[in-house]
Amino acid sequence: MSVERAREATPSAPGAAASDGKAPRTERGRRTLRAILDAAAIEFGDRGFHETSISEITRRAGVALGSFYTYFDSKDAVFRALVRDMSDQVRDHVAPAIRAAPSQLDAEQAGLKSFIEFVRVHKEIYRIIDEAEFVDPDSFRLHYATTADRIAQRLQAAAARGEIRDDVNEIHAWAVMGMNVFLGLRYGVWGEDVTPEHVSKVIGDMLARGIASR
């Protein structure tokens, strides 16, 4: 296993999503934080940022209002944390598939399949990430920048191993990410009429062969 693929599998630290200085110190606290984030994902996904209240989040999470402020300073803070958390969840979900693949082209195909499967269960991720562009532009930009950076690192590592062309760069990484984002929207959120396996196989073939006439 390459170092770059191993990095994909590193999970986020428990409590990292909390506001500065408010990370939980106990397992119970980490469970409460997780419950708040999960409830926030549903509420923001269903209602949007402006229509969601902290009381609605805590009610859904089954925790006291005071527990919210134990870990977050405000609604803006939990939203920012949620964007980071969902980005980390995607990374952690697709990492095993990428890590287990025998080659980089197989890894990209497996990662896309795993991503679409994740989106079908967590459709709210698109509304939350899209709304972040206006609610918290820094989080929005960081989400895509870090994702593209991870892709660039693994592509460049594969190029060094001789698995793919040796001139891959940031542009290729953003292209792969953009393709995956919109495939997830079409086949994960808007419809499930095509299997993730088929979508990923089509893209795997395109990455391997291009779209020029054969």
PDB file of C-alpha atoms in Angstrom:
ATOM      1  CA  MET A   1       0.000   0.000   0.000  1.00  0.00           C
ATOM      2  CA  SER A   2       1.376   3.411  -0.939  1.00  0.00           C
ATOM      3  CA  VAL A   3       1.806   6.214   1.588  1.00  0.00           C
ATOM      4  CA  GLU A   4      -0.657   8.366  -0.354  1.00  0.00           C
ATOM      5  CA  ARG A   5      -3.366   5.720  -0.315  1.00  0.00           C
ATOM      6  CA  ALA A   6      -2.762   5.143   3.388  1.00  0.00           C
ATOM      7  CA  ARG A   7      -3.372   8.831   4.028  1.00  0.00           C
ATOM      8  CA  GLU A   8      -6.807   8.527   2.450  1.00  0.00           C
ATOM      9  CA  ALA A   9      -7.762   6.095   5.202  1.00  0.00           C
ATOM     10  CA  THR A  10      -6.812   8.278   8.178  1.00  0.00           C
ATOM     11  CA  PRO A  11     -10.040   9.128  10.043  1.00  0.00           C
ATOM     12  CA  SER A  12     -10.674  12.541  11.542  1.00  0.00           C
ATOM     13  CA  ALA A  13      -9.930  12.932  15.249  1.00  0.00           C
ATOM     14  CA  PRO A  14     -12.961  12.578  17.574  1.00  0.00           C
ATOM     15  CA  GLY A  15     -14.236  15.972  18.649  1.00  0.00           C
ATOM     16  CA  ALA A  16     -12.330  17.858  15.973  1.00  0.00           C
ATOM     17  CA  ALA A  17     -15.572  19.395  14.739  1.00  0.00           C
ATOM     18  CA  ALA A  18     -16.322  21.267  17.963  1.00  0.00           C
ATOM     19  CA  SER A  19     -15.667  24.993  18.345  1.00  0.00           C
ATOM     20  CA  ASP A  20     -12.164  25.960  19.481  1.00  0.00           C
ATOM     21  CA  GLY A  21     -11.536  24.883  23.058  1.00  0.00           C
ATOM     22  CA  LYS A  22     -14.784  22.886  23.240  1.00  0.00           C
ATOM     23  CA  ALA A  23     -13.732  19.429  22.070  1.00  0.00           C
ATOM     24  CA  PRO A  24     -15.351  16.682  24.173  1.00  0.00           C
ATOM     25  CA  ARG A  25     -13.078  14.901  26.645  1.00  0.00           C
ATOM     26  CA  THR A  26     -15.193  11.802  27.271  1.00  0.00           C
ATOM     27  CA  GLU A  27     -16.807   9.106  25.161  1.00  0.00           C
ATOM     28  CA  ARG A  28     -20.210  10.345  26.284  1.00  0.00           C
ATOM     29  CA  GLY A  29     -19.304  13.833  25.115  1.00  0.00           C
ATOM     30  CA  ARG A  30     -18.187  12.503  21.739  1.00  0.00           C
ATOM     31  CA  ARG A  31     -21.510  10.680  21.376  1.00  0.00           C
ATOM     32  CA  THR A  32     -23.393  13.882  22.197  1.00  0.00           C
ATOM     33  CA  LEU A  33     -21.345  15.835  19.672  1.00  0.00           C
ATOM     34  CA  ARG A  34     -22.027  13.162  17.054  1.00  0.00           C
ATOM     35  CA  ALA A  35     -25.751  13.313  17.778  1.00  0.00           C
ATOM     36  CA  ILE A  36     -25.756  17.109  17.348  1.00  0.00           C
ATOM     37  CA  LEU A  37     -23.905  16.928  14.036  1.00  0.00           C
ATOM     38  CA  ASP A  38     -26.182  14.181  12.714  1.00  0.00           C
ATOM     39  CA  ALA A  39     -29.269  16.139  13.720  1.00  0.00           C
ATOM     40  CA  ALA A  40     -27.851  19.318  12.180  1.00  0.00           C
ATOM     41  CA  ALA A  41     -27.272  17.471   8.898  1.00  0.00           C
ATOM     42  CA  ILE A  42     -30.944  16.493   8.734  1.00  0.00           C
ATOM     43  CA  GLU A  43     -32.266  19.889   9.759  1.00  0.00           C
ATOM     44  CA  PHE A  44     -30.000  21.927   7.487  1.00  0.00           C
ATOM     45  CA  GLY A  45     -30.596  19.440   4.686  1.00  0.00           C
ATOM     46  CA  ASP A  46     -34.375  19.652   5.027  1.00  0.00           C
ATOM     47  CA  ARG A  47     -34.849  23.322   5.942  1.00  0.00           C
ATOM     48  CA  GLY A  48     -31.711  25.131   4.883  1.00  0.00           C
ATOM     49  CA  PHE A  49     -29.486  27.238   7.103  1.00  0.00           C
ATOM     50  CA  HIS A  50     -31.722  30.252   7.656  1.00  0.00           C
ATOM     51  CA  GLU A  51     -34.871  28.290   8.492  1.00  0.00           C
ATOM     52  CA  THR A  52     -33.143  25.958  10.942  1.00  0.00           C
ATOM     53  CA  SER A  53     -32.925  26.844  14.639  1.00  0.00           C
ATOM     54  CA  ILE A  54     -30.624  25.557  17.340  1.00  0.00           C
ATOM     55  CA  SER A  55     -33.634  24.346  19.315  1.00  0.00           C
ATOM     56  CA  GLU A  56     -34.760  22.227  16.359  1.00  0.00           C
ATOM     57  CA  ILE A  57     -31.293  20.695  16.131  1.00  0.00           C
ATOM     58  CA  THR A  58     -31.147  19.846  19.834  1.00  0.00           C
ATOM     59  CA  ARG A  59     -34.706  18.509  19.804  1.00  0.00           C
ATOM     60  CA  ARG A  60     -33.883  16.137  16.987  1.00  0.00           C
ATOM     61  CA  ALA A  61     -30.599  15.169  18.642  1.00  0.00           C
ATOM     62  CA  GLY A  62     -32.382  14.464  21.933  1.00  0.00           C
ATOM     63  CA  VAL A  63     -30.059  16.696  23.957  1.00  0.00           C
ATOM     64  CA  ALA A  64     -30.550  19.753  26.143  1.00  0.00           C
ATOM     65  CA  LEU A  65     -30.075  23.212  24.669  1.00  0.00           C
ATOM     66  CA  GLY A  66     -27.175  23.770  27.052  1.00  0.00           C
ATOM     67  CA  SER A  67     -25.399  20.748  25.623  1.00  0.00           C
ATOM     68  CA  PHE A  68     -25.270  22.496  22.261  1.00  0.00           C
ATOM     69  CA  TYR A  69     -23.342  25.423  23.721  1.00  0.00           C
ATOM     70  CA  THR A  70     -20.986  23.029  25.463  1.00  0.00           C
ATOM     71  CA  TYR A  71     -19.577  22.200  22.020  1.00  0.00           C
ATOM     72  CA  PHE A  72     -20.584  25.040  19.678  1.00  0.00           C
ATOM     73  CA  ASP A  73     -20.633  28.808  19.972  1.00  0.00           C
ATOM     74  CA  SER A  74     -23.491  29.426  17.530  1.00  0.00           C
ATOM     75  CA  LYS A  75     -25.570  28.102  14.640  1.00  0.00           C
ATOM     76  CA  ASP A  76     -22.890  29.383  12.274  1.00  0.00           C
ATOM     77  CA  ALA A  77     -20.301  27.372  14.188  1.00  0.00           C
ATOM     78  CA  VAL A  78     -22.202  24.091  13.952  1.00  0.00           C
ATOM     79  CA  PHE A  79     -22.799  24.708  10.255  1.00  0.00           C
ATOM     80  CA  ARG A  80     -19.081  25.240   9.650  1.00  0.00           C
ATOM     81  CA  ALA A  81     -18.330  22.138  11.677  1.00  0.00           C
ATOM     82  CA  LEU A  82     -20.887  20.162   9.689  1.00  0.00           C
ATOM     83  CA  VAL A  83     -19.302  21.104   6.367  1.00  0.00           C
ATOM     84  CA  ARG A  84     -15.941  19.857   7.646  1.00  0.00           C
ATOM     85  CA  ASP A  85     -17.531  16.770   9.144  1.00  0.00           C
ATOM     86  CA  MET A  86     -19.340  15.801   5.944  1.00  0.00           C
ATOM     87  CA  SER A  87     -16.159  16.317   3.954  1.00  0.00           C
ATOM     88  CA  ASP A  88     -14.369  14.010   6.397  1.00  0.00           C
ATOM     89  CA  GLN A  89     -17.179  11.452   6.218  1.00  0.00           C
ATOM     90  CA  VAL A  90     -16.874  11.274   2.441  1.00  0.00           C
ATOM     91  CA  ARG A  91     -13.114  10.856   2.713  1.00  0.00           C
ATOM     92  CA  ASP A  92     -13.407   8.142   5.344  1.00  0.00           C
ATOM     93  CA  HIS A  93     -16.118   6.322   3.391  1.00  0.00           C
ATOM     94  CA  VAL A  94     -14.288   6.145   0.063  1.00  0.00           C
ATOM     95  CA  ALA A  95     -10.820   5.558   1.536  1.00  0.00           C
ATOM     96  CA  PRO A  96     -11.102   1.770   1.987  1.00  0.00           C
ATOM     97  CA  ALA A  97     -12.208   1.304  -1.623  1.00  0.00           C
ATOM     98  CA  ILE A  98      -9.355   3.453  -2.905  1.00  0.00           C
ATOM     99  CA  ARG A  99      -6.851   1.769  -0.632  1.00  0.00           C
ATOM    100  CA  ALA A 100      -7.871  -1.754  -1.674  1.00  0.00           C
ATOM    101  CA  ALA A 101      -7.717  -1.110  -5.425  1.00  0.00           C
ATOM    102  CA  PRO A 102      -4.856  -2.811  -7.320  1.00  0.00           C
ATOM    103  CA  SER A 103      -4.028   0.238  -9.464  1.00  0.00           C
ATOM    104  CA  GLN A 104      -4.734   3.965  -9.559  1.00  0.00           C
ATOM    105  CA  LEU A 105      -7.248   3.683 -12.396  1.00  0.00           C
ATOM    106  CA  ASP A 106      -9.048   1.006 -10.410  1.00  0.00           C
ATOM    107  CA  ALA A 107      -8.820   3.247  -7.340  1.00  0.00           C
ATOM    108  CA  GLU A 108     -10.491   6.178  -9.115  1.00  0.00           C
ATOM    109  CA  GLN A 109     -13.256   3.898 -10.344  1.00  0.00           C
ATOM    110  CA  ALA A 110     -13.759   2.341  -6.904  1.00  0.00           C
ATOM    111  CA  GLY A 111     -13.721   5.750  -5.230  1.00  0.00           C
ATOM    112  CA  LEU A 112     -16.437   7.085  -7.527  1.00  0.00           C
ATOM    113  CA  LYS A 113     -18.634   4.036  -6.943  1.00  0.00           C
ATOM    114  CA  SER A 114     -18.224   4.398  -3.186  1.00  0.00           C
ATOM    115  CA  PHE A 115     -18.944   8.137  -3.365  1.00  0.00           C
ATOM    116  CA  ILE A 116     -22.217   7.644  -5.255  1.00  0.00           C
ATOM    117  CA  GLU A 117     -23.250   4.993  -2.735  1.00  0.00           C
ATOM    118  CA  PHE A 118     -22.521   7.451   0.082  1.00  0.00           C
ATOM    119  CA  VAL A 119     -24.514  10.226  -1.594  1.00  0.00           C
ATOM    120  CA  ARG A 120     -27.560   7.986  -2.023  1.00  0.00           C
ATOM    121  CA  VAL A 121     -27.704   7.616   1.757  1.00  0.00           C
ATOM    122  CA  HIS A 122     -26.708  11.220   2.543  1.00  0.00           C
ATOM    123  CA  LYS A 123     -28.400  13.282  -0.164  1.00  0.00           C
ATOM    124  CA  GLU A 124     -28.421  16.296   2.147  1.00  0.00           C
ATOM    125  CA  ILE A 125     -24.695  16.766   1.583  1.00  0.00           C
ATOM    126  CA  TYR A 126     -25.327  18.616  -1.681  1.00  0.00           C
ATOM    127  CA  ARG A 127     -27.699  21.182  -0.183  1.00  0.00           C
ATOM    128  CA  ILE A 128     -25.385  21.753   2.778  1.00  0.00           C
ATOM    129  CA  ILE A 129     -22.201  22.134   0.734  1.00  0.00           C
ATOM    130  CA  ASP A 130     -23.922  24.321  -1.869  1.00  0.00           C
ATOM    131  CA  GLU A 131     -25.402  26.578   0.815  1.00  0.00           C
ATOM    132  CA  ALA A 132     -21.962  26.914   2.388  1.00  0.00           C
ATOM    133  CA  GLU A 133     -20.937  29.032  -0.611  1.00  0.00           C
ATOM    134  CA  PHE A 134     -23.162  31.803   0.777  1.00  0.00           C
ATOM    135  CA  VAL A 135     -23.284  31.015   4.509  1.00  0.00           C
ATOM    136  CA  ASP A 136     -19.569  30.380   4.979  1.00  0.00           C
ATOM    137  CA  PRO A 137     -17.540  30.831   1.762  1.00  0.00           C
ATOM    138  CA  ASP A 138     -14.276  29.860   3.474  1.00  0.00           C
ATOM    139  CA  SER A 139     -15.666  26.439   4.414  1.00  0.00           C
ATOM    140  CA  PHE A 140     -17.071  26.004   0.919  1.00  0.00           C
ATOM    141  CA  ARG A 141     -13.734  26.741  -0.694  1.00  0.00           C
ATOM    142  CA  LEU A 142     -11.801  24.645   1.814  1.00  0.00           C
ATOM    143  CA  HIS A 143     -14.039  21.629   1.169  1.00  0.00           C
ATOM    144  CA  TYR A 144     -13.235  21.583  -2.532  1.00  0.00           C
ATOM    145  CA  ALA A 145      -9.618  22.687  -2.187  1.00  0.00           C
ATOM    146  CA  THR A 146      -8.735  19.919   0.250  1.00  0.00           C
ATOM    147  CA  THR A 147     -10.602  17.323  -1.793  1.00  0.00           C
ATOM    148  CA  ALA A 148      -8.764  18.349  -4.962  1.00  0.00           C
ATOM    149  CA  ASP A 149      -5.463  18.334  -3.090  1.00  0.00           C
ATOM    150  CA  ARG A 150      -6.014  14.744  -1.963  1.00  0.00           C
ATOM    151  CA  ILE A 151      -6.808  13.715  -5.538  1.00  0.00           C
ATOM    152  CA  ALA A 152      -3.730  15.530  -6.853  1.00  0.00           C
ATOM    153  CA  GLN A 153      -1.500  13.807  -4.301  1.00  0.00           C
ATOM    154  CA  ARG A 154      -2.716  10.335  -5.194  1.00  0.00           C
ATOM    155  CA  LEU A 155      -2.542  10.999  -8.943  1.00  0.00           C
ATOM    156  CA  GLN A 156       0.990  12.332  -8.694  1.00  0.00           C
ATOM    157  CA  ALA A 157       2.011   9.362  -6.540  1.00  0.00           C
ATOM    158  CA  ALA A 158       0.556   7.019  -9.163  1.00  0.00           C
ATOM    159  CA  ALA A 159       2.451   8.882 -11.878  1.00  0.00           C
ATOM    160  CA  ALA A 160       5.683   8.396  -9.904  1.00  0.00           C
ATOM    161  CA  ARG A 161       4.923   4.672  -9.777  1.00  0.00           C
ATOM    162  CA  GLY A 162       4.455   4.643 -13.544  1.00  0.00           C
ATOM    163  CA  GLU A 163       0.754   3.745 -13.364  1.00  0.00           C
ATOM    164  CA  ILE A 164      -0.566   6.826 -15.159  1.00  0.00           C
ATOM    165  CA  ARG A 165       0.794   9.600 -17.386  1.00  0.00           C
ATOM    166  CA  ASP A 166       3.643  11.540 -15.844  1.00  0.00           C
ATOM    167  CA  ASP A 167       2.306  15.054 -16.440  1.00  0.00           C
ATOM    168  CA  VAL A 168      -0.747  14.944 -14.151  1.00  0.00           C
ATOM    169  CA  ASN A 169      -1.224  18.153 -12.205  1.00  0.00           C
ATOM    170  CA  GLU A 170      -3.736  20.263 -10.297  1.00  0.00           C
ATOM    171  CA  ILE A 171      -5.917  20.732 -13.387  1.00  0.00           C
ATOM    172  CA  HIS A 172      -6.378  16.981 -13.750  1.00  0.00           C
ATOM    173  CA  ALA A 173      -7.251  16.716 -10.056  1.00  0.00           C
ATOM    174  CA  TRP A 174      -9.937  19.421 -10.258  1.00  0.00           C
ATOM    175  CA  ALA A 175     -11.332  17.811 -13.414  1.00  0.00           C
ATOM    176  CA  VAL A 176     -11.647  14.425 -11.703  1.00  0.00           C
ATOM    177  CA  MET A 177     -13.267  16.032  -8.661  1.00  0.00           C
ATOM    178  CA  GLY A 178     -15.704  18.071 -10.754  1.00  0.00           C
ATOM    179  CA  MET A 179     -16.713  14.997 -12.719  1.00  0.00           C
ATOM    180  CA  ASN A 180     -17.327  13.033  -9.514  1.00  0.00           C
ATOM    181  CA  VAL A 181     -19.334  15.862  -7.928  1.00  0.00           C
ATOM    182  CA  PHE A 182     -21.771  16.107 -10.826  1.00  0.00           C
ATOM    183  CA  LEU A 183     -22.031  12.352 -11.291  1.00  0.00           C
ATOM    184  CA  GLY A 184     -22.933  12.131  -7.607  1.00  0.00           C
ATOM    185  CA  LEU A 185     -25.587  14.812  -8.107  1.00  0.00           C
ATOM    186  CA  ARG A 186     -27.123  13.109 -11.152  1.00  0.00           C
ATOM    187  CA  TYR A 187     -26.929   9.470 -10.045  1.00  0.00           C
ATOM    188  CA  GLY A 188     -26.984   9.893  -6.274  1.00  0.00           C
ATOM    189  CA  VAL A 189     -29.409  12.771  -5.631  1.00  0.00           C
ATOM    190  CA  TRP A 190     -31.542  13.349  -8.726  1.00  0.00           C
ATOM    191  CA  GLY A 191     -32.071   9.704  -9.625  1.00  0.00           C
ATOM    192  CA  GLU A 192     -30.990   6.156  -8.936  1.00  0.00           C
ATOM    193  CA  ASP A 193     -31.882   4.713 -12.333  1.00  0.00           C
ATOM    194  CA  VAL A 194     -28.287   3.644 -13.068  1.00  0.00           C
ATOM    195  CA  THR A 195     -26.201   1.567 -10.670  1.00  0.00           C
ATOM    196  CA  PRO A 196     -23.066   3.073  -9.116  1.00  0.00           C
ATOM    197  CA  GLU A 197     -21.149   0.107 -10.563  1.00  0.00           C
ATOM    198  CA  HIS A 198     -22.169   1.002 -14.115  1.00  0.00           C
ATOM    199  CA  VAL A 199     -21.446   4.709 -13.709  1.00  0.00           C
ATOM    200  CA  SER A 200     -17.993   3.977 -12.293  1.00  0.00           C
ATOM    201  CA  LYS A 201     -17.194   1.469 -15.047  1.00  0.00           C
ATOM    202  CA  VAL A 202     -18.074   3.996 -17.753  1.00  0.00           C
ATOM    203  CA  ILE A 203     -15.852   6.602 -16.110  1.00  0.00           C
ATOM    204  CA  GLY A 204     -13.084   4.089 -15.495  1.00  0.00           C
ATOM    205  CA  ASP A 205     -13.051   3.320 -19.198  1.00  0.00           C
ATOM    206  CA  MET A 206     -13.046   7.037 -20.049  1.00  0.00           C
ATOM    207  CA  LEU A 207     -10.097   7.688 -17.738  1.00  0.00           C
ATOM    208  CA  ALA A 208      -8.192   4.781 -19.271  1.00  0.00           C
ATOM    209  CA  ARG A 209      -9.024   5.396 -22.919  1.00  0.00           C
ATOM    210  CA  GLY A 210     -10.228   8.976 -23.258  1.00  0.00           C
ATOM    211  CA  ILE A 211     -13.088   9.946 -25.548  1.00  0.00           C
ATOM    212  CA  ALA A 212     -11.238  10.110 -28.876  1.00  0.00           C
ATOM    213  CA  SER A 213     -12.449   7.876 -31.696  1.00  0.00           C
ATOM    214  CA  ARG A 214     -11.142   4.343 -31.471  1.00  0.00           C
TER     215      ARG A 214
END
